[in-house]
mmCIF file of C-alpha atoms in Angstrom:
data_model
loop_
_atom_site.group_PDB
_atom_site.id
_atom_site.type_symbol
_atom_site.label_atom_id
_atom_site.label_comp_id
_atom_site.label_asym_id
_atom_site.label_seq_id
_atom_site.Cartn_x
_atom_site.Cartn_y
_atom_site.Cartn_z
ATOM 1 C CA MET A 1 -26.593 -7.631 -3.156
ATOM 2 C CA THR A 2 -27.938 -5.468 0.078
ATOM 3 C CA ASP A 3 -29.163 -6.871 3.261
ATOM 4 C CA LYS A 4 -30.683 -3.669 4.622
ATOM 5 C CA SER A 5 -31.959 -6.246 7.821
ATOM 6 C CA LYS A 6 -28.849 -7.139 8.824
ATOM 7 C CA MET A 7 -28.259 -5.069 11.745
ATOM 8 C CA PHE A 8 -26.298 -7.395 13.685
ATOM 9 C CA VAL A 9 -23.328 -8.998 11.857
ATOM 10 C CA TYR A 10 -20.443 -10.945 13.108
ATOM 11 C CA PRO A 11 -17.352 -11.284 11.460
ATOM 12 C CA LYS A 12 -17.532 -15.010 10.386
ATOM 13 C CA ASP A 13 -21.136 -14.101 8.482
ATOM 14 C CA VAL A 14 -19.549 -11.996 5.893
ATOM 15 C CA SER A 15 -16.672 -12.741 3.470
ATOM 16 C CA ALA A 16 -13.418 -11.069 4.239
ATOM 17 C CA PHE A 17 -10.359 -9.046 2.335
ATOM 18 C CA GLY A 18 -7.398 -11.566 3.055
ATOM 19 C CA PHE A 19 -3.828 -10.708 2.874
ATOM 20 C CA ASP A 20 -0.368 -11.496 3.472
ATOM 21 C CA TRP A 21 -0.378 -9.370 6.608
ATOM 22 C CA GLY A 22 -4.113 -10.598 8.183
ATOM 23 C CA LYS A 23 -7.609 -10.015 6.964
ATOM 24 C CA LEU A 24 -10.181 -7.387 7.362
ATOM 25 C CA SER A 25 -13.789 -8.494 7.731
ATOM 26 C CA LEU A 26 -16.215 -5.448 6.610
ATOM 27 C CA THR A 27 -19.145 -5.762 8.788
ATOM 28 C CA VAL A 28 -20.664 -2.434 8.059
ATOM 29 C CA ALA A 29 -20.861 -1.032 4.501
ATOM 30 C CA PRO A 30 -22.785 -0.403 1.717
ATOM 31 C CA GLU A 31 -23.025 -3.743 0.001
ATOM 32 C CA VAL A 32 -23.122 -5.738 4.004
ATOM 33 C CA ASN A 33 -26.030 -3.875 5.425
ATOM 34 C CA GLY A 34 -26.588 -0.237 3.454
ATOM 35 C CA ALA A 35 -24.816 1.678 5.368
ATOM 36 C CA THR A 36 -24.317 5.238 3.429
ATOM 37 C CA ARG A 37 -21.872 7.521 5.222
ATOM 38 C CA PHE A 38 -19.545 5.284 6.826
ATOM 39 C CA SER A 39 -18.118 1.663 6.690
ATOM 40 C CA GLY A 40 -15.943 -1.020 9.175
ATOM 41 C CA GLY A 41 -15.787 -3.886 10.174
ATOM 42 C CA VAL A 42 -12.545 -6.150 11.870
ATOM 43 C CA VAL A 43 -9.167 -6.552 11.123
ATOM 44 C CA ASP A 44 -7.013 -9.705 12.205
ATOM 45 C CA LEU A 45 -3.178 -9.355 12.532
ATOM 46 C CA PRO A 46 -1.107 -12.238 13.123
ATOM 47 C CA SER A 47 1.979 -11.316 15.863
ATOM 48 C CA GLY A 48 4.791 -9.752 13.721
ATOM 49 C CA LYS A 49 2.534 -8.918 10.949
ATOM 50 C CA GLY A 50 1.091 -5.597 10.188
ATOM 51 C CA HIS A 51 0.232 -3.395 7.242
ATOM 52 C CA THR A 52 2.620 -0.639 5.533
ATOM 53 C CA ARG A 53 1.909 2.677 4.921
ATOM 54 C CA HIS A 54 -1.143 3.977 2.984
ATOM 55 C CA ASN A 55 -3.617 6.243 2.987
ATOM 56 C CA HIS A 56 -7.240 6.232 2.188
ATOM 57 C CA PRO A 57 -7.262 9.503 0.076
ATOM 58 C CA GLY A 58 -10.736 11.644 1.366
ATOM 59 C CA ALA A 59 -11.677 9.830 4.096
ATOM 60 C CA GLU A 60 -11.146 9.642 7.750
ATOM 61 C CA GLU A 61 -10.046 7.073 9.770
ATOM 62 C CA ILE A 62 -10.697 5.589 13.018
ATOM 63 C CA ILE A 63 -8.700 2.147 14.601
ATOM 64 C CA PHE A 64 -9.500 0.794 17.870
ATOM 65 C CA VAL A 65 -7.880 -1.859 19.561
ATOM 66 C CA ILE A 66 -9.694 -4.573 20.382
ATOM 67 C CA SER A 67 -6.652 -7.211 21.625
ATOM 68 C CA GLY A 68 -3.389 -7.532 21.152
ATOM 69 C CA ASN A 69 -0.566 -4.893 21.436
ATOM 70 C CA GLY A 70 1.404 -3.088 18.550
ATOM 71 C CA GLU A 71 3.058 -0.244 17.146
ATOM 72 C CA GLN A 72 0.517 2.745 15.102
ATOM 73 C CA MET A 73 1.891 5.345 13.306
ATOM 74 C CA VAL A 74 -0.179 7.943 11.693
ATOM 75 C CA GLU A 75 1.464 11.034 10.200
ATOM 76 C CA ASP A 76 1.723 14.339 11.343
ATOM 77 C CA ASP A 77 0.267 17.662 9.472
ATOM 78 C CA GLU A 78 3.803 17.619 7.766
ATOM 79 C CA GLY A 79 4.004 14.228 6.905
ATOM 80 C CA ASN A 80 6.223 13.400 10.020
ATOM 81 C CA PRO A 81 5.955 10.066 10.876
ATOM 82 C CA VAL A 82 4.530 9.682 14.718
ATOM 83 C CA VAL A 83 4.524 6.575 16.059
ATOM 84 C CA ALA A 84 2.919 5.107 19.684
ATOM 85 C CA LYS A 85 2.521 1.889 21.091
ATOM 86 C CA VAL A 86 -1.134 0.947 21.471
ATOM 87 C CA GLY A 87 -2.812 -1.629 23.715
ATOM 88 C CA PRO A 88 -6.500 -3.126 24.450
ATOM 89 C CA GLY A 89 -8.708 -0.173 24.365
ATOM 90 C CA CYS A 90 -6.389 2.481 22.406
ATOM 91 C CA THR A 91 -8.327 4.691 19.718
ATOM 92 C CA ILE A 92 -6.545 5.928 16.915
ATOM 93 C CA TYR A 93 -7.800 8.780 14.468
ATOM 94 C CA VAL A 94 -6.158 9.176 11.484
ATOM 95 C CA PRO A 95 -7.248 12.202 9.855
ATOM 96 C CA GLU A 96 -8.639 12.553 6.361
ATOM 97 C CA SER A 97 -6.106 11.283 3.573
ATOM 98 C CA ARG A 98 -3.389 10.691 6.229
ATOM 99 C CA PHE A 99 -0.724 8.229 5.773
ATOM 100 C CA HIS A 100 -0.101 5.716 8.548
ATOM 101 C CA SER A 101 0.429 1.738 9.580
ATOM 102 C CA THR A 102 -0.223 -0.849 11.723
ATOM 103 C CA LEU A 103 2.442 -3.496 13.387
ATOM 104 C CA ASN A 104 1.355 -6.214 15.908
ATOM 105 C CA THR A 105 4.359 -6.515 18.067
ATOM 106 C CA GLY A 106 2.970 -8.862 20.486
ATOM 107 C CA ASP A 107 3.208 -12.480 20.812
ATOM 108 C CA ALA A 108 -0.595 -12.895 20.510
ATOM 109 C CA PRO A 109 -3.176 -12.049 17.335
ATOM 110 C CA MET A 110 -3.981 -8.415 17.259
ATOM 111 C CA GLN A 111 -7.562 -7.460 16.690
ATOM 112 C CA LEU A 112 -9.002 -4.109 15.756
ATOM 113 C CA PHE A 113 -11.878 -2.449 15.025
ATOM 114 C CA VAL A 114 -11.979 -0.072 11.914
ATOM 115 C CA VAL A 115 -14.516 2.656 10.700
ATOM 116 C CA TYR A 116 -14.241 4.794 7.328
ATOM 117 C CA SER A 117 -16.154 7.783 6.442
ATOM 118 C CA PRO A 118 -17.338 7.728 4.237
ATOM 119 C CA ALA A 119 -17.824 4.650 3.245
ATOM 120 C CA GLY A 120 -15.754 3.002 0.212
ATOM 121 C CA PRO A 121 -11.809 3.386 0.008
ATOM 122 C CA GLU A 122 -11.432 0.391 1.724
ATOM 123 C CA LEU A 123 -12.647 -1.325 -1.428
ATOM 124 C CA ALA A 124 -9.441 -0.360 -3.465
ATOM 125 C CA LEU A 125 -7.967 -2.734 -0.740
ATOM 126 C CA ARG A 126 -9.099 -5.141 -3.616
ATOM 127 C CA GLU A 127 -6.586 -3.849 -6.298
ATOM 128 C CA LEU A 128 -3.310 -5.018 -3.961
ATOM 129 C CA PRO A 129 -1.651 -7.848 -5.824
ATOM 130 C CA ASP A 130 -1.334 -9.990 -2.521
ATOM 131 C CA PHE A 131 -5.468 -9.719 -1.778
ATOM 132 C CA ARG A 132 -7.761 -12.719 -2.157
ATOM 133 C CA LEU A 133 -11.527 -12.699 -0.944
ATOM 134 C CA LEU A 134 -12.085 -15.482 1.392
ATOM 135 C CA PRO A 135 -15.423 -16.521 1.857
ATOM 136 C CA PRO A 136 -17.478 -16.252 5.532
ATOM 137 C CA GLY A 137 -15.966 -18.366 7.883
ATOM 138 C CA GLY A 138 -13.014 -18.681 6.024
ATOM 139 C CA GLY A 139 -9.263 -18.451 7.482
#
């Protein structure tokens, strides 16, 4: 149920999408607080973990590195992988439908804030074989 009064949301206050590679806590989304044009949340990646090459058909993505260090891949217009080392403060732009991947190469957890526009493509993550819904405050 949408609660439009949820203007201030912490990751611990929402259920999270858990995976073998980490978790995504959607803190802005139609189902969380009624956002209509985008969705977003916090991604936690343990050391040595990351999500494999994937895309979000019809959506752009912004990835902002809050903490930790990693390797980010975003394919160019021709489908060639472009890889860069990323760390705190780096913003990564993923053009519409572009394949990308993230790997935590550091010794500490990596935390990202991600934004999808339009909202919705992240819900397809529920179909992945390692998906599990974690309760609010859950590990």
